[in-house]
Coordinates of C-alpha atoms and ligand atoms in Angstrom, one line a residue:
X30 CA 12.8 63.0 106.8
X31 CA 13.8 61.4 103.9
X32 CA 16.0 64.1 102.5
X33 CA 19.9 62.9 102.0
X34 CA 22.1 64.0 104.5
X35 CA 24.3 65.9 102.5
X36 CA 27.5 64.8 104.4
X37 CA 26.9 61.6 103.5
X38 CA 28.0 62.8 99.5
X39 CA 31.5 64.3 100.6
X40 CA 33.6 61.9 99.1
X41 CA 35.8 59.3 101.6
X42 CA 39.6 59.3 102.3
X43 CA 40.3 56.6 100.2
X44 CA 39.0 57.6 97.7
X45 CA 40.3 60.8 97.5
X46 CA 43.8 59.2 98.3
X47 CA 43.9 57.4 95.0
X48 CA 43.3 60.6 92.7
X49 CA 46.3 60.7 90.2
X50 CA 47.3 64.5 91.5
X51 CA 46.8 63.4 95.2
X52 CA 49.0 60.0 94.6
X53 CA 51.6 62.3 93.2
X54 CA 51.2 64.9 95.9
X55 CA 52.1 62.1 98.8
X56 CA 55.6 60.9 97.2
X57 CA 56.4 64.8 97.2
X58 CA 54.6 66.1 100.2
X59 CA 54.1 62.8 102.7
X60 CA 51.9 60.9 103.7
X61 CA 51.1 62.7 106.7
X62 CA 51.0 66.0 105.1
X63 CA 48.5 65.0 102.6
X64 CA 46.4 63.2 104.7
X65 CA 46.2 66.0 107.2
X66 CA 45.4 67.9 104.6
X67 CA 42.6 65.7 103.0
X68 CA 41.0 65.7 106.6
X69 CA 41.1 69.4 107.2
X70 CA 39.2 69.5 103.5
X71 CA 36.5 66.7 104.7
X72 CA 35.9 68.6 108.0
X73 CA 35.3 72.0 106.1
X74 CA 32.6 70.2 104.3
X75 CA 30.9 68.3 107.3
X76 CA 30.9 71.7 108.8
X77 CA 28.8 73.7 105.8
X78 CA 31.7 75.4 104.5
X79 CA 32.4 73.8 101.8
X80 CA 30.3 71.9 99.0
X81 CA 30.3 68.2 99.2
X82 CA 31.0 68.2 95.0
X83 CA 33.8 71.1 96.0
X84 CA 35.8 68.8 97.9
X85 CA 38.0 67.1 95.6
X86 CA 38.9 70.3 93.3
X87 CA 39.9 72.1 97.1
X88 CA 42.4 69.3 98.1
X89 CA 43.8 69.4 94.7
X90 CA 43.9 72.9 94.5
X91 CA 45.6 73.0 98.2
X92 CA 48.1 70.2 97.6
X93 CA 49.2 72.0 94.2
X94 CA 49.5 75.1 96.3
X95 CA 51.2 73.2 99.0
X96 CA 54.9 75.5 99.5
X97 CA 56.5 72.6 102.1
X98 CA 56.5 75.1 104.5
X99 CA 54.2 77.3 106.6
X100 CA 56.0 80.0 106.3
X101 CA 54.2 82.9 104.5
X102 CA 55.5 85.4 102.2
X103 CA 54.8 88.8 103.0
X104 CA 54.1 91.9 101.2
X105 CA 56.2 94.6 103.1
X106 CA 54.6 97.6 102.7
X107 CA 56.1 99.4 105.6
X108 CA 59.1 101.0 104.2
X109 CA 61.3 99.4 106.2
X110 CA 63.9 97.9 103.9
X111 CA 66.0 95.7 106.1
X112 CA 63.0 94.1 108.2
X113 CA 64.1 91.9 111.1
X114 CA 60.8 90.4 111.7
X115 CA 60.6 89.3 108.0
X116 CA 64.0 87.7 108.0
X117 CA 65.7 91.2 107.0
X118 CA 67.2 91.1 103.4
X119 CA 65.0 89.4 100.5
X120 CA 66.9 87.4 98.0
X121 CA 67.7 88.6 94.5
X122 CA 66.4 86.1 91.9
X123 CA 70.0 85.3 90.8
X124 CA 70.8 84.4 94.5
X125 CA 66.7 82.3 94.5
X126 CA 67.9 80.6 91.6
X127 CA 71.8 79.8 93.0
X128 CA 70.0 78.6 96.2
X129 CA 67.7 75.9 94.5
X130 CA 70.6 74.7 92.4
X131 CA 72.6 74.6 95.4
X132 CA 70.0 72.0 96.8
X133 CA 71.3 68.9 95.6
X134 CA 74.5 67.3 95.7
X135 CA 77.5 70.4 94.3
X136 CA 81.1 70.7 94.2
X137 CA 81.3 72.7 97.2
X138 CA 84.4 71.0 98.5
X139 CA 85.3 68.9 95.9
X140 CA 87.7 69.9 92.6
X141 CA 85.6 68.1 89.7
X142 CA 88.7 68.5 87.3
X143 CA 90.8 66.4 89.5
X144 CA 88.6 64.6 91.9
X145 CA 90.0 65.9 94.6
X146 CA 88.8 67.3 98.1
X147 CA 89.2 71.3 97.3
X148 CA 88.7 74.2 99.9
X149 CA 84.9 75.3 100.9
X150 CA 82.9 77.7 99.2
X151 CA 86.0 79.1 97.0
X152 CA 83.4 80.7 94.9
X153 CA 81.4 82.5 97.1
X154 CA 85.2 83.6 98.5
X155 CA 86.2 84.7 94.9
X156 CA 83.2 86.7 94.6
X157 CA 83.7 88.9 97.8
X158 CA 87.3 89.3 97.3
X159 CA 86.2 90.7 93.5
X160 CA 83.4 93.0 95.0
X161 CA 86.1 94.0 97.9
X162 CA 89.9 94.7 96.3
X163 CA 91.1 95.7 99.5
X164 CA 90.6 92.3 100.9
X165 CA 93.3 90.1 100.6
X166 CA 90.9 86.8 102.0
X167 CA 87.7 85.8 103.1
X168 CA 85.9 83.8 105.2
X169 CA 82.0 83.4 105.4
X170 CA 80.5 81.8 108.3
X171 CA 76.7 81.5 109.8
X172 CA 76.1 85.2 110.9
X173 CA 77.6 88.6 111.8
X174 CA 77.2 87.6 115.4
X175 CA 79.3 84.2 114.8
X176 CA 82.0 86.2 112.7
X177 CA 82.8 88.8 115.9
X178 CA 82.9 85.4 118.0
X179 CA 84.8 83.5 115.9
X180 CA 87.3 86.8 115.3
X181 CA 87.6 87.6 119.4
X182 CA 87.9 83.8 120.0
X183 CA 90.5 83.0 117.5
X184 CA 92.9 86.5 118.3
X185 CA 92.3 87.2 122.0
X186 CA 90.8 84.1 123.7
X187 CA 92.7 84.0 127.3
X188 CA 93.9 88.1 126.3
X189 CA 92.1 91.4 126.2
X190 CA 90.1 92.9 123.7
X191 CA 90.2 96.4 123.8
X192 CA 87.0 98.5 123.1
X193 CA 85.9 102.1 123.3
X194 CA 82.9 102.4 126.3
X195 CA 81.0 104.5 123.4
X196 CA 80.9 100.9 121.3
X197 CA 79.3 98.4 124.0
X198 CA 76.4 98.1 122.5
X199 CA 73.3 96.2 122.3
X200 CA 72.1 94.7 119.0
X201 CA 68.9 94.0 119.3
X202 CA 66.7 91.1 121.0
X203 CA 68.7 91.4 124.2
X204 CA 72.3 90.6 121.9
X205 CA 75.2 92.4 124.1
X206 CA 78.2 93.0 122.4
X207 CA 79.8 92.8 126.4
X208 CA 78.2 89.7 127.1
X209 CA 79.2 88.1 123.4
X210 CA 82.7 88.8 124.4
X211 CA 82.7 87.8 127.8
X212 CA 81.5 84.5 126.4
X213 CA 84.4 83.6 124.2
X214 CA 87.2 83.6 127.1
X215 CA 88.2 86.6 126.1
X216 CA 88.2 89.6 128.3
X217 CA 87.1 92.7 127.9
X218 CA 89.3 96.0 128.1
X219 CA 87.0 99.4 128.0
X220 CA 88.6 102.2 127.3
X221 CA 87.2 106.0 127.3
X222 CA 83.7 106.6 128.4
X223 CA 80.4 106.5 127.3
X224 CA 80.8 109.6 124.8
X225 CA 84.5 110.4 124.2
X226 CA 87.1 108.0 123.8
X227 CA 90.7 109.5 122.7
X228 CA 94.0 107.7 121.3
X229 CA 95.9 107.8 124.3
X230 CA 93.0 105.7 126.1
X231 CA 93.9 103.0 123.8
X232 CA 97.5 103.7 124.0
X233 CA 97.7 103.4 127.6
X234 CA 95.9 99.8 128.1
X235 CA 97.7 98.1 125.2
X236 CA 100.8 95.3 126.0
X237 CA 101.5 91.8 125.7
X238 CA 97.9 91.1 127.5
X239 CA 96.3 92.3 124.2
X240 CA 94.6 90.2 122.5
X241 CA 93.0 93.0 120.0
X242 CA 91.6 96.2 119.1
X243 CA 87.9 96.0 118.5
X244 CA 86.2 99.2 116.5
X245 CA 82.7 98.4 116.3
X246 CA 80.3 100.2 114.3
X247 CA 77.4 101.7 116.9
X248 CA 75.1 100.8 114.4
X249 CA 72.0 101.4 115.8
X250 CA 71.8 104.5 117.8
X251 CA 73.8 108.2 117.8
X252 CA 75.5 110.1 119.7
X253 CA 75.3 113.8 119.8
X254 CA 77.0 116.5 121.3
X255 CA 80.4 116.6 123.5
X256 CA 81.8 113.3 121.6
X257 CA 84.6 112.2 120.3
X258 CA 86.1 108.9 118.6
X259 CA 89.0 107.3 117.5
X260 CA 88.9 106.2 113.2
X261 CA 90.4 103.4 112.3
X262 CA 93.3 105.4 110.5
X263 CA 94.7 106.5 113.8
X264 CA 94.4 103.2 115.3
X265 CA 96.3 101.8 112.6
X266 CA 99.6 103.2 114.0
X267 CA 99.3 102.1 117.2
X268 CA 98.0 98.6 116.4
X269 CA 101.2 98.4 114.5
X270 CA 103.2 99.4 117.0
X271 CA 102.3 97.0 119.8
X272 CA 101.9 94.6 116.7
X273 CA 98.0 93.8 117.5
X274 CA 95.2 92.6 115.1
X275 CA 93.1 95.2 114.5
X276 CA 89.1 94.8 114.0
X277 CA 86.5 96.2 112.8
X278 CA 82.7 94.9 113.3
X279 CA 81.1 96.8 110.6
X280 CA 77.5 94.8 111.0
X281 CA 75.7 96.4 108.2
X282 CA 77.5 94.5 105.4
X283 CA 78.4 97.2 102.5
X284 CA 81.6 96.5 100.7
X285 CA 81.8 99.7 99.0
X286 CA 80.6 103.2 100.3
X287 CA 77.2 104.5 99.6
X288 CA 76.5 107.9 98.6
X289 CA 72.7 107.9 99.9
X290 CA 74.2 106.7 103.4
X291 CA 77.3 108.4 104.3
X292 CA 77.3 107.9 108.0
X293 CA 77.5 103.7 107.5
X294 CA 81.1 102.1 107.2
X295 CA 81.8 99.8 104.3
X296 CA 84.4 97.4 104.2
X297 CA 86.4 98.6 101.7
X298 CA 87.3 101.8 103.6
X299 CA 87.6 100.3 106.4
X300 CA 90.4 98.2 105.1
X301 CA 91.9 101.0 103.2
X302 CA 91.8 102.7 106.4
X303 CA 93.9 100.1 108.2
X304 CA 91.3 97.6 109.8
X305 CA 93.7 94.1 109.7
X306 CA 90.1 92.3 109.4
X307 CA 86.4 93.4 109.5
X308 CA 83.2 91.5 110.1
X309 CA 80.0 92.3 108.6
X310 CA 76.4 90.4 108.1
X311 CA 75.4 88.7 105.1
X312 CA 71.5 89.6 105.4
X313 CA 71.7 93.6 106.1
X314 CA 72.4 96.2 103.1
X315 CA 75.0 93.6 101.5
X316 CA 71.3 92.2 100.5
X317 CA 72.2 88.1 100.8
X318 CA 71.0 85.4 102.7
X319 CA 71.9 85.3 106.6
X320 CA 75.8 85.0 106.7
X321 CA 78.9 86.5 108.7
X322 CA 81.3 88.0 106.6
X323 CA 85.0 87.9 107.2
X324 CA 87.5 90.2 105.0
X325 CA 90.8 91.2 105.5
X326 CA 94.3 90.1 105.7
X327 CA 95.5 86.8 105.0
X328 CA 97.4 86.2 107.9
X329 CA 94.4 87.0 110.0
X330 CA 91.7 85.4 108.1
X331 CA 93.9 82.3 108.4
X332 CA 94.3 82.3 111.5
X333 CA 90.1 82.7 112.1
X334 CA 89.2 79.6 109.5
X335 CA 92.3 77.5 111.3
X336 CA 90.8 77.8 114.7
X337 CA 88.5 74.8 115.8
X338 CA 85.6 77.3 116.6
X339 CA 85.3 77.9 112.7
X340 CA 84.1 74.7 112.4
X341 CA 81.1 75.3 114.7
X342 CA 79.9 77.8 112.7
X343 CA 80.8 77.1 108.9
X344 CA 77.9 78.3 106.3
X345 CA 76.1 75.9 104.9
X346 CA 76.1 75.5 100.6
X347 CA 72.7 77.4 100.5
X348 CA 74.1 80.1 102.1
X349 CA 77.5 79.9 100.2
X350 CA 75.6 80.1 96.6
X351 CA 73.2 82.4 97.6
X352 CA 75.9 85.0 98.8
X353 CA 78.2 84.2 95.5
X354 CA 75.1 85.2 93.7
X355 CA 74.1 88.4 95.3
X356 CA 77.6 90.2 96.0
X357 CA 78.5 89.0 91.7
X358 CA 74.9 89.5 90.5
X359 CA 72.7 92.6 89.7
X360 CA 71.7 95.0 92.7
X361 CA 69.6 93.0 95.0
X362 CA 66.1 94.0 96.5
X363 CA 68.0 95.8 99.3
X364 CA 70.0 98.1 97.3
X365 CA 67.2 98.4 94.6
X366 CA 64.7 99.4 97.3
X367 CA 67.1 102.1 99.1
X368 CA 67.8 104.0 95.8
X369 CA 63.9 103.8 94.7
X370 CA 63.0 106.9 92.8
X371 CA 60.6 109.0 94.5
X372 CA 58.8 109.9 91.5
X373 CA 58.1 106.2 90.4
X374 CA 57.3 105.2 94.4
X375 CA 54.8 108.6 94.0
X376 CA 53.3 107.5 90.9
X377 CA 52.7 103.7 91.9
X378 CA 50.9 105.2 95.3
X379 CA 49.0 107.1 93.6
X380 CA 47.8 104.5 91.0
X381 CA 47.3 102.7 94.0
X382 CA 45.0 105.3 96.2
X383 CA 43.1 106.1 93.0
X384 CA 41.8 102.5 92.7
X385 CA 40.7 102.2 96.3
X386 CA 39.7 106.1 96.5
X387 CA 42.5 106.6 99.8
X388 CA 44.6 109.6 99.8
X389 CA 48.9 109.9 99.2
X390 CA 50.8 111.3 102.2
X391 CA 54.4 111.8 102.3
X392 CA 56.0 108.8 104.5
X393 CA 60.0 108.3 105.2
X394 CA 61.0 104.6 104.7
X395 CA 63.8 103.2 106.9
X396 CA 67.3 101.4 106.6
X397 CA 66.0 99.1 109.4
X398 CA 67.5 96.2 110.8
X399 CA 69.9 98.2 113.3
X400 CA 71.6 100.2 110.1
X401 CA 71.9 103.8 109.6
X402 CA 69.0 105.4 112.8
X403 CA 68.0 108.6 112.0
X404 CA 68.5 108.3 108.0
X405 CA 65.2 109.0 106.9
X406 CA 64.4 107.6 102.9
X407 CA 62.1 109.9 101.3
X408 CA 58.8 108.7 99.5
X409 CA 55.0 108.5 99.6
X410 CA 52.7 106.3 101.2
X411 CA 49.0 105.3 100.6
X412 CA 47.0 106.3 103.7
X413 CA 43.9 103.8 105.0
X414 CA 42.0 103.4 108.0
X415 CA 44.0 101.7 110.9
X416 CA 41.1 99.1 110.8
X417 CA 42.3 97.7 107.7
X418 CA 45.4 96.3 108.8
X419 CA 44.5 93.4 110.4
X420 CA 42.8 91.8 107.4
X421 CA 46.0 93.0 105.2
X422 CA 48.0 90.9 107.3
X423 CA 45.7 87.9 107.7
X424 CA 44.7 88.2 103.8
X425 CA 46.5 86.1 100.4
X426 CA 48.9 87.4 100.0
X427 CA 49.8 88.6 103.7
X428 CA 50.8 92.1 103.4
X429 CA 52.5 94.1 106.4
X430 CA 51.4 97.9 106.4
X431 CA 53.2 100.5 108.8
X432 CA 50.6 101.2 111.7
X433 CA 51.1 105.2 112.7
X434 CA 49.3 108.1 113.8
X435 CA 45.5 105.7 113.7
X436 CA 46.2 105.1 110.4
X437 CA 47.5 102.4 108.2
X438 CA 49.8 103.1 105.8
X439 CA 51.2 101.2 102.8
X440 CA 54.7 102.6 101.9
X441 CA 55.8 100.7 98.0
X442 CA 59.6 101.1 98.4
X443 CA 59.9 97.7 99.2
X444 CA 57.4 96.3 97.1
X445 CA 58.0 94.8 94.0
X446 CA 56.5 96.9 91.1
X447 CA 55.4 93.5 89.6
X448 CA 53.4 93.3 92.8
X449 CA 51.4 96.2 92.7
X450 CA 48.1 94.2 91.2
X451 CA 48.7 91.2 93.6
X452 CA 48.6 94.1 96.4
X453 CA 45.8 96.2 95.0
X454 CA 43.5 92.7 95.2
X455 CA 44.6 92.3 98.6
X456 CA 43.8 95.9 99.7
X457 CA 40.9 95.5 97.9
X458 CA 39.5 92.5 99.8
X459 CA 41.0 93.5 103.1
X460 CA 38.7 96.8 102.7
X461 CA 35.5 95.0 101.7
X462 CA 35.6 92.9 104.9
X463 CA 36.1 96.0 107.2
X464 CA 33.3 97.6 105.6
Ligands
PLP8 C1 73.9 93.2 113.0 C2 75.1 93.5 113.6 C3 75.5 92.2 114.4 C4 75.1 91.2 114.4 O1 75.1 90.8 113.1 P1 73.8 89.4 112.5 O2 74.1 89.0 111.1 O3 72.8 89.6 113.5 O4 74.4 88.2 113.8 C5 77.1 92.8 115.0 N1 77.6 93.8 114.8 C6 76.9 94.9 114.2 C7 77.3 96.5 114.4 C8 75.9 94.9 114.0 O5 75.0 95.6 113.3

């Protein structure tokens, strides 16, 4: 036994820590992260998964790639545009830049000209008002649910929130509108039935005990058949007669109508039709960061902004920066994916399929995120064996396909065209793993 144990050649911890690149990473990532990574790499070499003379290189490579988060970027090949499990809307390049810029000290609540404190988030507010002319004022909070809680609390705590039985929805993951309203100290006053609600149903219950009328967009289902609902325009006169605020919870965050989604309400139309205030999410069809957007009449928005709860749901500077950039910038990825040209999608799918010997099939994408239920987004998918789905998810880059009918489908609608080469490489690697 005069052969040297190869494990003795594995570089020692102190030697690795002293490498210039590693020393710099200790300042950037922290001692704990760097030591853990060094130890893991040495362990891989001890198990024989890595040659001893590769340890140094492997440590440096991993440190340079270390993102400070274990969240992994995923190529969304499902065709679902607003994918809740993938964090809803991906940000535009402009929004990412804005977010990075806002990472340091920024004048989020300061007037640099006078040196005095200013209102918070004036730039995001201005961008929203420019994009939604019928709105007099705007307020940004943490998410759509918070916007709704703030509105019902500020307008109706101790009073009644009048809402149609056809709009008592569960959004997802157990988030139920009636529970949410009950938690605010407002009482829910249900009117009408599941399928039909009339103007007189509202009229019968309005009075001094009414805090507000709430119209909720049932974003994730449709009722067909013998149905009736009261539109905002009709509710407007009733609300005026009883001097109660009319709130519309729109959900999706469209600021103006989109011809592709005729059933989807938008803020401009809802306010023009008579809502005093609307609430919506920032990270659905608006295509921005997680946020709750309140738009509407100055008097009502001010009541919400001045309520003590507003402080508990206020948006952070990163959100405000990314939202401003989204609203005032070029079409964000969500909008581009929704309006993707089917011919271009087909060409891209054929290129990918041709490179790996697969076929292209017709495939409908979806809006997702509980929006525009039943609205298909016609497109194409590359059809692969189902077994390739798991290696795709675990590959680098991670790819999330749609598994359907015993096949693994790759819909390129939500994959940026610039990532087609990376996707192809990931597909080749995944196919290799199952062959
Ligand atoms: C999504 C949605 C909400 C909740 O918004 P979050 O941003 O998820 O908190 C509320 N109401 C409607 C109609 C929705 O679609």
